[in-house]
PDB file of C-alpha atoms and ligand atoms in Angstrom:
ATOM      1  CA  MET A  27     -27.298  15.706 -25.396  1.00  0.00           C
ATOM      2  CA  GLN A  28     -27.568  17.050 -21.875  1.00  0.00           C
ATOM      3  CA  VAL A  29     -24.708  16.004 -19.648  1.00  0.00           C
ATOM      4  CA  ARG A  30     -24.213  16.681 -15.942  1.00  0.00           C
ATOM      5  CA  VAL A  31     -20.532  16.293 -14.874  1.00  0.00           C
ATOM      6  CA  THR A  32     -18.896  17.345 -11.646  1.00  0.00           C
ATOM      7  CA  VAL A  33     -15.616  19.070 -12.468  1.00  0.00           C
ATOM      8  CA  ASN A  34     -13.345  20.005  -9.550  1.00  0.00           C
ATOM      9  CA  GLY A  35     -16.296  19.863  -7.255  1.00  0.00           C
ATOM     10  CA  THR A  36     -18.610  22.103  -9.359  1.00  0.00           C
ATOM     11  CA  VAL A  37     -21.670  20.615 -11.225  1.00  0.00           C
ATOM     12  CA  GLU A  38     -21.460  21.464 -14.891  1.00  0.00           C
ATOM     13  CA  GLU A  39     -24.617  20.846 -16.884  1.00  0.00           C
ATOM     14  CA  HIS A  40     -24.329  21.434 -20.563  1.00  0.00           C
ATOM     15  CA  ASP A  41     -25.820  20.499 -23.969  1.00  0.00           C
ATOM     16  CA  VAL A  42     -23.062  18.662 -25.925  1.00  0.00           C
ATOM     17  CA  GLU A  43     -22.518  17.008 -29.268  1.00  0.00           C
ATOM     18  CA  PRO A  44     -22.625  13.241 -28.836  1.00  0.00           C
ATOM     19  CA  ARG A  45     -19.172  13.024 -30.438  1.00  0.00           C
ATOM     20  CA  GLN A  46     -17.561  15.779 -28.301  1.00  0.00           C
ATOM     21  CA  LEU A  47     -14.437  14.551 -26.533  1.00  0.00           C
ATOM     22  CA  LEU A  48     -14.003  15.044 -22.784  1.00  0.00           C
ATOM     23  CA  VAL A  49     -10.854  17.110 -23.329  1.00  0.00           C
ATOM     24  CA  HIS A  50     -12.813  19.510 -25.465  1.00  0.00           C
ATOM     25  CA  PHE A  51     -15.682  19.567 -22.947  1.00  0.00           C
ATOM     26  CA  ILE A  52     -13.205  20.472 -20.280  1.00  0.00           C
ATOM     27  CA  ARG A  53     -11.267  23.133 -22.266  1.00  0.00           C
ATOM     28  CA  GLU A  54     -14.025  24.679 -24.394  1.00  0.00           C
ATOM     29  CA  THR A  55     -17.333  24.087 -22.715  1.00  0.00           C
ATOM     30  CA  VAL A  56     -16.234  24.317 -19.035  1.00  0.00           C
ATOM     31  CA  GLY A  57     -13.380  26.728 -19.886  1.00  0.00           C
ATOM     32  CA  LEU A  58     -10.549  25.040 -17.966  1.00  0.00           C
ATOM     33  CA  THR A  59      -7.559  25.172 -20.240  1.00  0.00           C
ATOM     34  CA  GLY A  60      -4.897  23.657 -17.913  1.00  0.00           C
ATOM     35  CA  THR A  61      -5.633  20.269 -19.508  1.00  0.00           C
ATOM     36  CA  ASN A  62      -3.667  20.159 -22.825  1.00  0.00           C
ATOM     37  CA  VAL A  63      -3.956  18.502 -26.144  1.00  0.00           C
ATOM     38  CA  GLY A  64      -0.587  17.282 -27.402  1.00  0.00           C
ATOM     39  CA  CYS A  65      -1.480  14.770 -30.097  1.00  0.00           C
ATOM     40  CA  ASP A  66      -4.256  13.262 -32.068  1.00  0.00           C
ATOM     41  CA  THR A  67      -3.058   9.657 -31.534  1.00  0.00           C
ATOM     42  CA  THR A  68      -3.927   9.188 -27.863  1.00  0.00           C
ATOM     43  CA  SER A  69      -0.218   8.764 -27.116  1.00  0.00           C
ATOM     44  CA  CYS A  70       1.085  11.905 -25.292  1.00  0.00           C
ATOM     45  CA  GLY A  71      -0.864  11.992 -22.078  1.00  0.00           C
ATOM     46  CA  ALA A  72      -0.960  15.822 -21.929  1.00  0.00           C
ATOM     47  CA  CYS A  73      -4.730  15.494 -21.597  1.00  0.00           C
ATOM     48  CA  THR A  74      -4.688  13.324 -18.488  1.00  0.00           C
ATOM     49  CA  VAL A  75      -7.337  14.028 -15.831  1.00  0.00           C
ATOM     50  CA  HIS A  76      -8.964  11.901 -13.148  1.00  0.00           C
ATOM     51  CA  LEU A  77     -12.314  10.336 -13.839  1.00  0.00           C
ATOM     52  CA  ASP A  78     -13.846   9.118 -10.515  1.00  0.00           C
ATOM     53  CA  GLY A  79     -10.373   9.095  -9.143  1.00  0.00           C
ATOM     54  CA  GLU A  80      -8.791   7.082 -11.923  1.00  0.00           C
ATOM     55  CA  SER A  81      -6.275   8.656 -14.271  1.00  0.00           C
ATOM     56  CA  VAL A  82      -7.599   8.740 -18.007  1.00  0.00           C
ATOM     57  CA  LYS A  83      -6.565  10.453 -21.211  1.00  0.00           C
ATOM     58  CA  SER A  84      -9.451  12.732 -21.672  1.00  0.00           C
ATOM     59  CA  CYS A  85      -9.018  12.587 -25.444  1.00  0.00           C
ATOM     60  CA  THR A  86     -10.005   8.948 -25.334  1.00  0.00           C
ATOM     61  CA  VAL A  87     -13.369   9.548 -23.538  1.00  0.00           C
ATOM     62  CA  LEU A  88     -16.500  11.136 -24.824  1.00  0.00           C
ATOM     63  CA  ALA A  89     -18.068  13.915 -22.801  1.00  0.00           C
ATOM     64  CA  VAL A  90     -21.280  11.887 -22.695  1.00  0.00           C
ATOM     65  CA  GLN A  91     -19.394   9.052 -21.104  1.00  0.00           C
ATOM     66  CA  ALA A  92     -18.558  11.364 -18.183  1.00  0.00           C
ATOM     67  CA  ASP A  93     -22.204  12.041 -17.594  1.00  0.00           C
ATOM     68  CA  GLY A  94     -22.961  11.592 -13.834  1.00  0.00           C
ATOM     69  CA  HIS A  95     -19.263  11.242 -13.035  1.00  0.00           C
ATOM     70  CA  GLU A  96     -16.589  13.293 -11.332  1.00  0.00           C
ATOM     71  CA  ILE A  97     -13.622  14.812 -13.004  1.00  0.00           C
ATOM     72  CA  LEU A  98     -10.608  16.283 -11.401  1.00  0.00           C
ATOM     73  CA  THR A  99      -8.344  18.465 -13.533  1.00  0.00           C
ATOM     74  CA  ILE A 100      -5.042  20.185 -12.762  1.00  0.00           C
ATOM     75  CA  GLU A 101      -7.012  23.269 -11.718  1.00  0.00           C
ATOM     76  CA  GLY A 102      -8.640  21.314  -8.987  1.00  0.00           C
ATOM     77  CA  LEU A 103      -5.412  19.973  -7.418  1.00  0.00           C
ATOM     78  CA  ALA A 104      -4.110  23.001  -5.641  1.00  0.00           C
ATOM     79  CA  ASN A 105      -5.727  24.218  -2.412  1.00  0.00           C
ATOM     80  CA  GLY A 106      -6.330  27.945  -3.233  1.00  0.00           C
ATOM     81  CA  SER A 107      -2.814  29.442  -3.628  1.00  0.00           C
ATOM     82  CA  GLU A 108      -1.200  26.504  -1.940  1.00  0.00           C
ATOM     83  CA  LEU A 109       0.296  24.016  -4.463  1.00  0.00           C
ATOM     84  CA  HIS A 110      -0.533  20.408  -4.112  1.00  0.00           C
ATOM     85  CA  PRO A 111       2.525  18.440  -2.851  1.00  0.00           C
ATOM     86  CA  MET A 112       2.941  16.951  -6.338  1.00  0.00           C
ATOM     87  CA  GLN A 113       3.046  20.310  -7.894  1.00  0.00           C
ATOM     88  CA  GLN A 114       5.412  21.516  -5.193  1.00  0.00           C
ATOM     89  CA  ALA A 115       7.757  18.566  -5.825  1.00  0.00           C
ATOM     90  CA  PHE A 116       7.838  19.252  -9.575  1.00  0.00           C
ATOM     91  CA  HIS A 117       8.610  22.835  -8.815  1.00  0.00           C
ATOM     92  CA  GLU A 118      11.431  22.058  -6.349  1.00  0.00           C
ATOM     93  CA  ASN A 119      12.948  19.341  -8.515  1.00  0.00           C
ATOM     94  CA  HIS A 120      12.798  21.150 -11.809  1.00  0.00           C
ATOM     95  CA  GLY A 121      10.362  18.503 -13.139  1.00  0.00           C
ATOM     96  CA  LEU A 122       9.434  20.798 -16.089  1.00  0.00           C
ATOM     97  CA  GLN A 123      10.757  22.885 -18.747  1.00  0.00           C
ATOM     98  CA  CYS A 124       8.218  24.196 -21.249  1.00  0.00           C
ATOM     99  CA  GLY A 125       5.401  22.875 -19.025  1.00  0.00           C
ATOM    100  CA  TYR A 126       3.230  21.549 -21.830  1.00  0.00           C
ATOM    101  CA  CYS A 127       3.201  17.941 -20.541  1.00  0.00           C
ATOM    102  CA  THR A 128       3.203  19.019 -16.899  1.00  0.00           C
ATOM    103  CA  PRO A 129      -0.513  19.052 -16.079  1.00  0.00           C
ATOM    104  CA  GLY A 130      -0.881  15.553 -17.485  1.00  0.00           C
ATOM    105  CA  MET A 131       2.245  14.337 -15.795  1.00  0.00           C
ATOM    106  CA  VAL A 132       1.119  15.688 -12.446  1.00  0.00           C
ATOM    107  CA  MET A 133      -2.276  14.122 -12.766  1.00  0.00           C
ATOM    108  CA  ALA A 134      -0.880  10.791 -13.834  1.00  0.00           C
ATOM    109  CA  ALA A 135       1.713  10.927 -11.038  1.00  0.00           C
ATOM    110  CA  THR A 136      -0.824  11.620  -8.270  1.00  0.00           C
ATOM    111  CA  SER A 137      -2.831   8.673  -9.558  1.00  0.00           C
ATOM    112  CA  LEU A 138       0.234   6.527  -9.551  1.00  0.00           C
ATOM    113  CA  LEU A 139       1.007   7.324  -5.914  1.00  0.00           C
ATOM    114  CA  LYS A 140      -2.547   6.516  -4.955  1.00  0.00           C
ATOM    115  CA  GLU A 141      -1.976   3.045  -6.214  1.00  0.00           C
ATOM    116  CA  VAL A 142       1.669   2.726  -5.225  1.00  0.00           C
ATOM    117  CA  PRO A 143       2.526   5.176  -2.429  1.00  0.00           C
ATOM    118  CA  HIS A 144       6.175   4.340  -2.332  1.00  0.00           C
ATOM    119  CA  PRO A 145       7.260   3.398  -5.824  1.00  0.00           C
ATOM    120  CA  THR A 146      10.730   2.470  -6.964  1.00  0.00           C
ATOM    121  CA  GLU A 147      12.270   4.539  -9.753  1.00  0.00           C
ATOM    122  CA  ALA A 148      11.420   1.782 -12.186  1.00  0.00           C
ATOM    123  CA  GLN A 149       7.745   1.829 -11.035  1.00  0.00           C
ATOM    124  CA  VAL A 150       7.602   5.581 -11.541  1.00  0.00           C
ATOM    125  CA  ARG A 151       9.052   5.308 -15.121  1.00  0.00           C
ATOM    126  CA  GLU A 152       6.626   2.493 -15.860  1.00  0.00           C
ATOM    127  CA  GLY A 153       3.671   4.315 -14.295  1.00  0.00           C
ATOM    128  CA  LEU A 154       4.284   7.447 -16.401  1.00  0.00           C
ATOM    129  CA  GLU A 155       5.128   5.685 -19.703  1.00  0.00           C
ATOM    130  CA  GLY A 156       1.849   6.861 -21.178  1.00  0.00           C
ATOM    131  CA  ASN A 157       2.876  10.489 -20.726  1.00  0.00           C
ATOM    132  CA  LEU A 158       5.452  11.965 -23.115  1.00  0.00           C
ATOM    133  CA  CYS A 159       7.739  14.911 -22.438  1.00  0.00           C
ATOM    134  CA  ARG A 160       9.805  16.451 -25.140  1.00  0.00           C
ATOM    135  CA  CYS A 161      12.026  18.633 -22.884  1.00  0.00           C
ATOM    136  CA  THR A 162      13.213  17.050 -19.682  1.00  0.00           C
ATOM    137  CA  GLY A 163      14.559  13.659 -20.563  1.00  0.00           C
ATOM    138  CA  TYR A 164      12.348  12.493 -17.765  1.00  0.00           C
ATOM    139  CA  HIS A 165      15.041  12.369 -15.132  1.00  0.00           C
ATOM    140  CA  ASN A 166      13.742  15.359 -13.104  1.00  0.00           C
ATOM    141  CA  ILE A 167      10.113  14.232 -13.507  1.00  0.00           C
ATOM    142  CA  VAL A 168      11.011  10.882 -11.904  1.00  0.00           C
ATOM    143  CA  LYS A 169      12.965  12.659  -9.241  1.00  0.00           C
ATOM    144  CA  SER A 170       9.926  14.932  -8.538  1.00  0.00           C
ATOM    145  CA  VAL A 171       7.538  11.921  -8.177  1.00  0.00           C
ATOM    146  CA  LEU A 172       9.915  10.169  -5.868  1.00  0.00           C
ATOM    147  CA  ALA A 173      10.326  13.346  -3.834  1.00  0.00           C
ATOM    148  CA  ALA A 174       6.587  13.707  -3.628  1.00  0.00           C
ATOM    149  CA  ALA A 175       6.317  10.033  -2.541  1.00  0.00           C
ATOM    150  CA  GLU A 176       8.908  10.652   0.129  1.00  0.00           C
ATOM    151  CA  ALA A 177       7.020  13.752   1.354  1.00  0.00           C
ATOM    152  CA  GLY A 178       3.845  11.635   1.492  1.00  0.00           C
ATOM    153  CA  VAL A 179       1.401  12.928  -0.999  1.00  0.00           C
ATOM    154  CA  PRO A 180      -2.156  12.673   0.296  1.00  0.00           C
ATOM    155  CA  VAL A 181      -3.575   9.368  -0.853  1.00  0.00           C
ATOM    156  CA  ALA A 182      -7.093  10.604  -1.472  1.00  0.00           C
ATOM    157  CA  VAL A 183      -7.147  13.522  -3.944  1.00  0.00           C
ATOM    158  CA  SER A 184     -10.594  14.770  -4.485  1.00  0.00           C
ATOM    159  CA  GLY A 185     -12.016  17.597  -6.480  1.00  0.00           C
ATOM    160  CA  GLY A 186     -13.599  20.704  -5.064  1.00  0.00           C
ATOM    161  CA  ALA A 187     -12.612  23.767  -3.203  1.00  0.00           C
ATOM    162  CA  GLY A 188     -10.666  21.883  -0.579  1.00  0.00           C
TER     163      GLY A 188
HETATM  164  S1  FES B 203      -3.987  14.622 -26.370  1.00  0.00           S
HETATM  165 FE1  FES B 203      -2.396  13.258 -26.572  1.00  0.00          FE
HETATM  166  S2  FES B 203      -3.048  11.469 -25.451  1.00  0.00           S
HETATM  167 FE2  FES B 203      -4.656  12.909 -25.297  1.00  0.00          FE
HETATM  168  S1  FES B 204       8.357  20.034 -20.066  1.00  0.00           S
HETATM  169 FE1  FES B 204       8.078  20.432 -22.164  1.00  0.00          FE
HETATM  170  S2  FES B 204       7.041  18.666 -22.889  1.00  0.00           S
HETATM  171 FE2  FES B 204       7.499  18.212 -20.852  1.00  0.00          FE
END
């Protein structure tokens, strides 16, 4: 089936299998490998991207369901060589160790701050409960998100070159 999906501001038109998952479309068809696959039970959140501005686990969506929609992946978050404030906050607060969960965490966290710009620690923990991390014990991830909120992460995050 032919799909037309805007990924980080670029229109991607491809012929896909009807059963292809969005995460495989992003990684294999489009070739953006920042979005990870960490489980086959839809529980880890490593595959989190934004679909029309909403955070989704891309292993739970079919590529054909994204037809006509906009996807933002971790690659679309930075502005050229300038890190997005959420990425900067993770960097400064040691919010990652192996980094496998990080793209999904960052995407989920930016989405969370869009809904709740100044969350409490409990709200951050609750907001990220769909994203698992095996390394950090979550403390520094929560600290990073609170720091990003404090710094004022842009509310509207959109795909594209800018
Ligand atoms: S790969 Fe684990 S939730 Fe999608
Ligand atoms: S930093 Fe290793 S899984 Fe989160």
